[in-house]
PDB file of C-alpha atoms in Angstrom:
ATOM      1  CA  GLU A 239      34.859  12.884  -8.745  1.00  0.00           C
ATOM      2  CA  ILE A 240      34.948  16.621  -9.375  1.00  0.00           C
ATOM      3  CA  VAL A 241      33.876  18.686  -6.388  1.00  0.00           C
ATOM      4  CA  MET A 242      32.058  21.950  -7.050  1.00  0.00           C
ATOM      5  CA  THR A 243      32.299  24.478  -4.216  1.00  0.00           C
ATOM      6  CA  GLN A 244      29.970  27.461  -4.163  1.00  0.00           C
ATOM      7  CA  SER A 245      30.468  30.651  -2.190  1.00  0.00           C
ATOM      8  CA  PRO A 246      29.094  32.254  -0.231  1.00  0.00           C
ATOM      9  CA  ALA A 247      26.546  29.879   1.257  1.00  0.00           C
ATOM     10  CA  THR A 248      24.181  32.815   1.743  1.00  0.00           C
ATOM     11  CA  LEU A 249      24.281  36.190   0.017  1.00  0.00           C
ATOM     12  CA  SER A 250      22.190  39.139   1.192  1.00  0.00           C
ATOM     13  CA  VAL A 251      21.525  41.768  -1.464  1.00  0.00           C
ATOM     14  CA  SER A 252      19.002  44.581  -1.865  1.00  0.00           C
ATOM     15  CA  PRO A 253      16.569  44.624  -4.790  1.00  0.00           C
ATOM     16  CA  GLY A 254      17.976  46.528  -7.736  1.00  0.00           C
ATOM     17  CA  GLU A 255      21.549  45.771  -6.763  1.00  0.00           C
ATOM     18  CA  ARG A 256      23.998  43.428  -8.454  1.00  0.00           C
ATOM     19  CA  ALA A 257      24.744  39.933  -7.148  1.00  0.00           C
ATOM     20  CA  SER A 258      27.779  37.784  -7.951  1.00  0.00           C
ATOM     21  CA  LEU A 259      27.786  34.095  -7.034  1.00  0.00           C
ATOM     22  CA  SER A 260      30.935  31.983  -7.255  1.00  0.00           C
ATOM     23  CA  CYS A 261      31.557  28.353  -8.101  1.00  0.00           C
ATOM     24  CA  ARG A 262      34.949  26.658  -7.983  1.00  0.00           C
ATOM     25  CA  ALA A 263      35.779  23.252  -9.461  1.00  0.00           C
ATOM     26  CA  SER A 264      38.329  20.917  -7.859  1.00  0.00           C
ATOM     27  CA  GLU A 265      39.953  20.496 -11.278  1.00  0.00           C
ATOM     28  CA  SER A 266      39.506  22.068 -14.678  1.00  0.00           C
ATOM     29  CA  VAL A 267      36.095  21.560 -16.277  1.00  0.00           C
ATOM     30  CA  SER A 268      36.744  23.828 -19.275  1.00  0.00           C
ATOM     31  CA  THR A 269      33.477  25.731 -19.832  1.00  0.00           C
ATOM     32  CA  ASN A 270      31.243  22.743 -19.162  1.00  0.00           C
ATOM     33  CA  VAL A 271      29.278  24.349 -16.358  1.00  0.00           C
ATOM     34  CA  ALA A 272      25.578  25.019 -15.969  1.00  0.00           C
ATOM     35  CA  TRP A 273      23.718  27.176 -13.464  1.00  0.00           C
ATOM     36  CA  TYR A 274      20.230  26.551 -12.065  1.00  0.00           C
ATOM     37  CA  GLN A 275      17.759  28.545 -10.002  1.00  0.00           C
ATOM     38  CA  GLN A 276      15.531  26.784  -7.494  1.00  0.00           C
ATOM     39  CA  MET A 277      12.552  28.443  -5.874  1.00  0.00           C
ATOM     40  CA  PRO A 278      11.107  26.919  -2.673  1.00  0.00           C
ATOM     41  CA  GLY A 279       9.121  23.781  -3.395  1.00  0.00           C
ATOM     42  CA  GLN A 280       9.947  23.843  -7.096  1.00  0.00           C
ATOM     43  CA  ALA A 281      12.248  22.003  -9.452  1.00  0.00           C
ATOM     44  CA  PRO A 282      15.481  23.672 -10.543  1.00  0.00           C
ATOM     45  CA  ARG A 283      15.365  25.854 -13.660  1.00  0.00           C
ATOM     46  CA  LEU A 284      18.238  26.048 -16.121  1.00  0.00           C
ATOM     47  CA  LEU A 285      19.729  29.559 -16.323  1.00  0.00           C
ATOM     48  CA  ILE A 286      23.099  29.132 -18.015  1.00  0.00           C
ATOM     49  CA  TYR A 287      24.965  26.376 -19.863  1.00  0.00           C
ATOM     50  CA  GLY A 288      28.402  26.307 -21.407  1.00  0.00           C
ATOM     51  CA  ALA A 289      29.436  28.672 -18.592  1.00  0.00           C
ATOM     52  CA  SER A 290      27.962  31.715 -20.351  1.00  0.00           C
ATOM     53  CA  THR A 291      25.072  30.808 -22.686  1.00  0.00           C
ATOM     54  CA  ARG A 292      21.521  31.698 -21.731  1.00  0.00           C
ATOM     55  CA  PRO A 293      18.714  29.420 -22.960  1.00  0.00           C
ATOM     56  CA  THR A 294      15.802  31.045 -24.738  1.00  0.00           C
ATOM     57  CA  GLY A 295      13.526  32.798 -22.269  1.00  0.00           C
ATOM     58  CA  ILE A 296      16.091  33.514 -19.559  1.00  0.00           C
ATOM     59  CA  PRO A 297      16.287  37.259 -18.849  1.00  0.00           C
ATOM     60  CA  ALA A 298      19.407  39.122 -19.931  1.00  0.00           C
ATOM     61  CA  ARG A 299      20.086  40.245 -16.357  1.00  0.00           C
ATOM     62  CA  PHE A 300      21.474  36.742 -15.761  1.00  0.00           C
ATOM     63  CA  SER A 301      24.998  36.230 -17.066  1.00  0.00           C
ATOM     64  CA  GLY A 302      27.678  33.629 -16.557  1.00  0.00           C
ATOM     65  CA  SER A 303      31.430  33.756 -16.920  1.00  0.00           C
ATOM     66  CA  GLY A 304      34.555  31.760 -16.250  1.00  0.00           C
ATOM     67  CA  SER A 305      36.514  28.775 -17.460  1.00  0.00           C
ATOM     68  CA  GLY A 306      38.791  26.155 -16.012  1.00  0.00           C
ATOM     69  CA  THR A 307      38.085  26.105 -12.290  1.00  0.00           C
ATOM     70  CA  GLU A 308      36.498  29.479 -11.520  1.00  0.00           C
ATOM     71  CA  PHE A 309      32.961  30.461 -12.513  1.00  0.00           C
ATOM     72  CA  THR A 310      30.622  33.314 -11.694  1.00  0.00           C
ATOM     73  CA  LEU A 311      26.891  33.852 -12.059  1.00  0.00           C
ATOM     74  CA  THR A 312      25.984  37.537 -12.078  1.00  0.00           C
ATOM     75  CA  ILE A 313      22.514  38.982 -11.714  1.00  0.00           C
ATOM     76  CA  SER A 314      22.770  42.588 -12.814  1.00  0.00           C
ATOM     77  CA  SER A 315      19.748  44.164 -11.114  1.00  0.00           C
ATOM     78  CA  LEU A 316      17.933  41.947  -8.665  1.00  0.00           C
ATOM     79  CA  GLN A 317      14.199  41.549  -9.003  1.00  0.00           C
ATOM     80  CA  SER A 318      11.976  40.192  -6.235  1.00  0.00           C
ATOM     81  CA  GLU A 319      11.557  36.896  -8.093  1.00  0.00           C
ATOM     82  CA  ASP A 320      15.341  36.319  -8.180  1.00  0.00           C
ATOM     83  CA  PHE A 321      15.646  35.536  -4.483  1.00  0.00           C
ATOM     84  CA  ALA A 322      16.159  31.788  -4.532  1.00  0.00           C
ATOM     85  CA  VAL A 323      18.842  29.118  -4.257  1.00  0.00           C
ATOM     86  CA  TYR A 324      21.351  28.807  -7.095  1.00  0.00           C
ATOM     87  CA  TYR A 325      23.348  25.718  -8.040  1.00  0.00           C
ATOM     88  CA  CYS A 326      26.254  25.169 -10.402  1.00  0.00           C
ATOM     89  CA  GLN A 327      26.834  21.831 -12.141  1.00  0.00           C
ATOM     90  CA  GLN A 328      29.808  20.435 -14.045  1.00  0.00           C
ATOM     91  CA  TYR A 329      29.440  18.101 -16.993  1.00  0.00           C
ATOM     92  CA  ASN A 330      33.057  17.882 -18.162  1.00  0.00           C
ATOM     93  CA  ASN A 331      34.062  14.706 -16.319  1.00  0.00           C
ATOM     94  CA  TRP A 332      31.440  12.056 -15.653  1.00  0.00           C
ATOM     95  CA  PRO A 333      30.210   9.901 -14.146  1.00  0.00           C
ATOM     96  CA  PRO A 334      29.119  11.460 -11.996  1.00  0.00           C
ATOM     97  CA  TYR A 335      27.751  14.845 -12.955  1.00  0.00           C
ATOM     98  CA  THR A 336      28.227  16.939  -9.824  1.00  0.00           C
ATOM     99  CA  PHE A 337      26.531  19.988  -8.360  1.00  0.00           C
ATOM    100  CA  GLY A 338      27.678  22.633  -5.940  1.00  0.00           C
ATOM    101  CA  GLN A 339      26.029  22.773  -2.538  1.00  0.00           C
ATOM    102  CA  GLY A 340      24.094  25.907  -3.480  1.00  0.00           C
ATOM    103  CA  THR A 341      24.054  29.615  -2.677  1.00  0.00           C
ATOM    104  CA  LYS A 342      20.948  31.085  -1.086  1.00  0.00           C
ATOM    105  CA  LEU A 343      20.287  34.602  -2.355  1.00  0.00           C
ATOM    106  CA  GLU A 344      18.222  36.482   0.185  1.00  0.00           C
ATOM    107  CA  ILE A 345      16.748  39.948   0.446  1.00  0.00           C
ATOM    108  CA  LYS A 346      18.822  42.394   2.453  1.00  0.00           C
TER     109      LYS A 346
ATOM    110  CA  GLN B 426       7.065  21.950 -24.937  1.00  0.00           C
ATOM    111  CA  VAL B 427       8.174  18.771 -23.225  1.00  0.00           C
ATOM    112  CA  GLN B 428       6.775  17.941 -19.808  1.00  0.00           C
ATOM    113  CA  LEU B 429       7.968  15.316 -17.343  1.00  0.00           C
ATOM    114  CA  GLN B 430       5.952  13.843 -14.495  1.00  0.00           C
ATOM    115  CA  GLU B 431       7.169  11.506 -11.764  1.00  0.00           C
ATOM    116  CA  SER B 432       4.881   8.917 -10.206  1.00  0.00           C
ATOM    117  CA  GLY B 433       5.246   6.192  -7.604  1.00  0.00           C
ATOM    118  CA  PRO B 434       4.858   5.404  -3.898  1.00  0.00           C
ATOM    119  CA  GLY B 435       5.659   8.196  -1.492  1.00  0.00           C
ATOM    120  CA  LEU B 436       6.562   5.834   1.340  1.00  0.00           C
ATOM    121  CA  VAL B 437       8.967   2.905   1.201  1.00  0.00           C
ATOM    122  CA  LYS B 438      10.077   0.668   4.054  1.00  0.00           C
ATOM    123  CA  PRO B 439      13.771   0.278   4.898  1.00  0.00           C
ATOM    124  CA  SER B 440      15.543  -2.508   2.974  1.00  0.00           C
ATOM    125  CA  GLN B 441      12.865  -2.483   0.277  1.00  0.00           C
ATOM    126  CA  THR B 442      13.080  -1.171  -3.286  1.00  0.00           C
ATOM    127  CA  LEU B 443      12.092   2.340  -4.315  1.00  0.00           C
ATOM    128  CA  SER B 444      10.379   2.493  -7.710  1.00  0.00           C
ATOM    129  CA  LEU B 445       9.481   5.602  -9.667  1.00  0.00           C
ATOM    130  CA  THR B 446       8.337   6.241 -13.216  1.00  0.00           C
ATOM    131  CA  CYS B 447       8.725   9.374 -15.298  1.00  0.00           C
ATOM    132  CA  THR B 448       6.189   9.989 -18.037  1.00  0.00           C
ATOM    133  CA  VAL B 449       7.304  12.268 -20.840  1.00  0.00           C
ATOM    134  CA  SER B 450       4.772  14.257 -22.853  1.00  0.00           C
ATOM    135  CA  GLY B 451       5.171  16.788 -25.645  1.00  0.00           C
ATOM    136  CA  GLY B 452       8.129  14.954 -27.113  1.00  0.00           C
ATOM    137  CA  SER B 453       9.367  11.442 -27.836  1.00  0.00           C
ATOM    138  CA  ILE B 454      11.965   9.675 -25.719  1.00  0.00           C
ATOM    139  CA  SER B 455      12.929   7.845 -28.907  1.00  0.00           C
ATOM    140  CA  SER B 456      13.904  11.013 -30.770  1.00  0.00           C
ATOM    141  CA  GLY B 457      17.506  10.285 -29.887  1.00  0.00           C
ATOM    142  CA  SER B 458      18.338  13.913 -29.195  1.00  0.00           C
ATOM    143  CA  TYR B 459      18.374  13.636 -25.416  1.00  0.00           C
ATOM    144  CA  TYR B 460      19.359  11.533 -22.465  1.00  0.00           C
ATOM    145  CA  TRP B 461      16.979  10.984 -19.570  1.00  0.00           C
ATOM    146  CA  SER B 462      18.163  11.354 -15.993  1.00  0.00           C
ATOM    147  CA  TRP B 463      17.150  10.899 -12.391  1.00  0.00           C
ATOM    148  CA  ILE B 464      18.357  13.416  -9.807  1.00  0.00           C
ATOM    149  CA  ARG B 465      17.517  13.541  -6.109  1.00  0.00           C
ATOM    150  CA  GLN B 466      17.526  16.131  -3.357  1.00  0.00           C
ATOM    151  CA  PRO B 467      17.326  15.193   0.345  1.00  0.00           C
ATOM    152  CA  PRO B 468      15.211  17.634   2.380  1.00  0.00           C
ATOM    153  CA  GLY B 469      17.100  20.888   2.868  1.00  0.00           C
ATOM    154  CA  GLU B 470      20.129  19.651   0.945  1.00  0.00           C
ATOM    155  CA  GLY B 471      21.679  19.878  -2.514  1.00  0.00           C
ATOM    156  CA  LEU B 472      21.271  17.938  -5.745  1.00  0.00           C
ATOM    157  CA  GLU B 473      22.707  14.501  -6.497  1.00  0.00           C
ATOM    158  CA  TRP B 474      22.716  12.969  -9.971  1.00  0.00           C
ATOM    159  CA  ILE B 475      21.644   9.314  -9.871  1.00  0.00           C
ATOM    160  CA  GLY B 476      22.032   8.219 -13.475  1.00  0.00           C
ATOM    161  CA  TYR B 477      20.751   8.423 -17.032  1.00  0.00           C
ATOM    162  CA  ILE B 478      19.379   6.298 -19.817  1.00  0.00           C
ATOM    163  CA  TYR B 479      19.329   6.715 -23.581  1.00  0.00           C
ATOM    164  CA  TYR B 480      16.361   5.499 -25.613  1.00  0.00           C
ATOM    165  CA  THR B 481      18.410   2.508 -26.787  1.00  0.00           C
ATOM    166  CA  GLY B 482      18.638   1.326 -23.184  1.00  0.00           C
ATOM    167  CA  SER B 483      22.229   2.426 -22.653  1.00  0.00           C
ATOM    168  CA  THR B 484      22.745   3.589 -19.066  1.00  0.00           C
ATOM    169  CA  MET B 485      25.268   5.289 -16.838  1.00  0.00           C
ATOM    170  CA  TYR B 486      25.059   5.548 -13.053  1.00  0.00           C
ATOM    171  CA  ASN B 487      26.610   7.514 -10.250  1.00  0.00           C
ATOM    172  CA  PRO B 488      29.361   5.238  -8.896  1.00  0.00           C
ATOM    173  CA  SER B 489      28.196   5.965  -5.343  1.00  0.00           C
ATOM    174  CA  LEU B 490      24.805   4.365  -6.100  1.00  0.00           C
ATOM    175  CA  LYS B 491      25.668   2.010  -8.937  1.00  0.00           C
ATOM    176  CA  SER B 492      25.308  -1.212  -6.960  1.00  0.00           C
ATOM    177  CA  ARG B 493      21.707  -0.365  -6.024  1.00  0.00           C
ATOM    178  CA  VAL B 494      20.360   1.497  -9.065  1.00  0.00           C
ATOM    179  CA  THR B 495      18.575   0.336 -12.187  1.00  0.00           C
ATOM    180  CA  ILE B 496      17.158   2.734 -14.772  1.00  0.00           C
ATOM    181  CA  SER B 497      15.019   1.347 -17.576  1.00  0.00           C
ATOM    182  CA  VAL B 498      13.068   2.767 -20.508  1.00  0.00           C
ATOM    183  CA  ASP B 499       9.734   1.910 -22.121  1.00  0.00           C
ATOM    184  CA  THR B 500       9.651   3.714 -25.458  1.00  0.00           C
ATOM    185  CA  SER B 501       6.157   2.448 -26.269  1.00  0.00           C
ATOM    186  CA  GLU B 502       4.814   4.272 -23.195  1.00  0.00           C
ATOM    187  CA  ASN B 503       7.280   7.192 -23.485  1.00  0.00           C
ATOM    188  CA  GLN B 504       8.417   6.500 -19.935  1.00  0.00           C
ATOM    189  CA  PHE B 505      11.584   5.747 -18.053  1.00  0.00           C
ATOM    190  CA  SER B 506      11.877   4.312 -14.579  1.00  0.00           C
ATOM    191  CA  LEU B 507      14.105   4.209 -11.527  1.00  0.00           C
ATOM    192  CA  ARG B 508      14.610   1.353  -9.116  1.00  0.00           C
ATOM    193  CA  LEU B 509      16.756   1.816  -6.018  1.00  0.00           C
ATOM    194  CA  SER B 510      17.205  -1.249  -3.870  1.00  0.00           C
ATOM    195  CA  SER B 511      17.996  -1.767  -0.187  1.00  0.00           C
ATOM    196  CA  VAL B 512      16.878   1.716   0.777  1.00  0.00           C
ATOM    197  CA  THR B 513      17.613   3.371   4.105  1.00  0.00           C
ATOM    198  CA  ALA B 514      16.531   6.640   5.689  1.00  0.00           C
ATOM    199  CA  ALA B 515      19.426   8.298   3.853  1.00  0.00           C
ATOM    200  CA  ASP B 516      17.546   7.711   0.593  1.00  0.00           C
ATOM    201  CA  THR B 517      14.674   9.946   1.709  1.00  0.00           C
ATOM    202  CA  ALA B 518      14.569  12.721  -0.873  1.00  0.00           C
ATOM    203  CA  VAL B 519      12.661  14.490  -3.578  1.00  0.00           C
ATOM    204  CA  TYR B 520      13.352  12.545  -6.753  1.00  0.00           C
ATOM    205  CA  TYR B 521      13.354  14.454 -10.035  1.00  0.00           C
ATOM    206  CA  CYS B 522      13.376  13.157 -13.553  1.00  0.00           C
ATOM    207  CA  ALA B 523      15.027  15.471 -16.064  1.00  0.00           C
ATOM    208  CA  ARG B 524      15.910  15.763 -19.720  1.00  0.00           C
ATOM    209  CA  GLU B 525      19.615  16.005 -20.430  1.00  0.00           C
ATOM    210  CA  VAL B 526      20.976  17.965 -23.370  1.00  0.00           C
ATOM    211  CA  ARG B 527      24.432  16.964 -24.579  1.00  0.00           C
ATOM    212  CA  ASP B 528      26.836  19.845 -25.117  1.00  0.00           C
ATOM    213  CA  GLY B 529      28.919  18.758 -28.063  1.00  0.00           C
ATOM    214  CA  TYR B 530      31.198  15.863 -27.178  1.00  0.00           C
ATOM    215  CA  ASN B 531      30.921  16.658 -23.494  1.00  0.00           C
ATOM    216  CA  GLY B 532      28.369  15.592 -20.973  1.00  0.00           C
ATOM    217  CA  GLY B 533      25.111  17.356 -20.494  1.00  0.00           C
ATOM    218  CA  TYR B 534      22.975  19.780 -18.602  1.00  0.00           C
ATOM    219  CA  PHE B 535      19.319  19.539 -17.633  1.00  0.00           C
ATOM    220  CA  ASP B 536      16.880  21.764 -19.478  1.00  0.00           C
ATOM    221  CA  SER B 537      13.539  20.259 -18.430  1.00  0.00           C
ATOM    222  CA  TRP B 538      12.588  18.821 -15.052  1.00  0.00           C
ATOM    223  CA  GLY B 539       9.620  17.089 -13.529  1.00  0.00           C
ATOM    224  CA  GLN B 540       7.989  18.671 -10.492  1.00  0.00           C
ATOM    225  CA  GLY B 541       9.611  16.109  -8.207  1.00  0.00           C
ATOM    226  CA  ALA B 542       8.296  13.276  -6.045  1.00  0.00           C
ATOM    227  CA  LEU B 543       9.002  13.079  -2.336  1.00  0.00           C
ATOM    228  CA  VAL B 544       9.896   9.563  -1.270  1.00  0.00           C
ATOM    229  CA  THR B 545      10.205   8.883   2.440  1.00  0.00           C
ATOM    230  CA  VAL B 546      11.947   5.773   3.719  1.00  0.00           C
ATOM    231  CA  SER B 547      10.414   4.783   7.018  1.00  0.00           C
ATOM    232  CA  SER B 548       8.927   1.754   8.710  1.00  0.00           C
TER     233      SER B 548
END
C-alpha cells in the first residue's frame, strides 16, 4: 500500500498571502495525484487531478505541481473561503486508493 | 450536473451489518464512463477508500476491509449500495459515495461526492 504523507499538519497563513502544502508518496506515483478541499461538515471537493490539472470551475489561484514522490498544492493569494482541510490522494497503484492525513490551513 | 445522495440507518449495533444506498441523479450509472465508490471518514480523522463498483457489477475493495465489504449496483434504480458486516465501534464514520473518473489507464479520482451519512456503531 502506498502511504501519502502530508506536511505540515497545520499551516497558519494570513489572508492574501501564499500557501504551499506538501504531499509525499512512499514510492513513485508518477503524476497520478489528486487534491481535495474539505470545509467543516461538508464533503471533499476536487481541486486538482493529474498532479496539476484544475477541473472546470476551480479558481486559478489553486495550482498543483510535482511528480514521482513529491507534490505541492499552492494557493497563490488566500481568500477567507480557502481556510479548510486539504487532502492529497494517489491513484497510481491500487487497490487501495490512499489519501494523506490532511493539512489544516488556518488563519494566522 | 450529477448528484449523489446516501441513505440508510444512522445507528447500527456491534456485530451487525451496516447498509447504505447511494442514489445517483442527473446522470446514469450505466453510462459506463465512471466507477462508483464508497469512502469513509471517522470523526476528526482522514479519508479511507472502501471500494468501487462498475455498472457491470465488477468490484474492487480495499484489502483491509475486503473480507467484510460487499458493494452492489441496481442500474434500474440508478443506485449502488454498501454492506459492511461484523461492525465494531471502529467503523463509526461518515460514509460518502462518490463518482470516480478514470485518468487514462491509471486509477481514478473523485469528482462528485454525496453529502455523507454518519453511521454510529453502538449498542
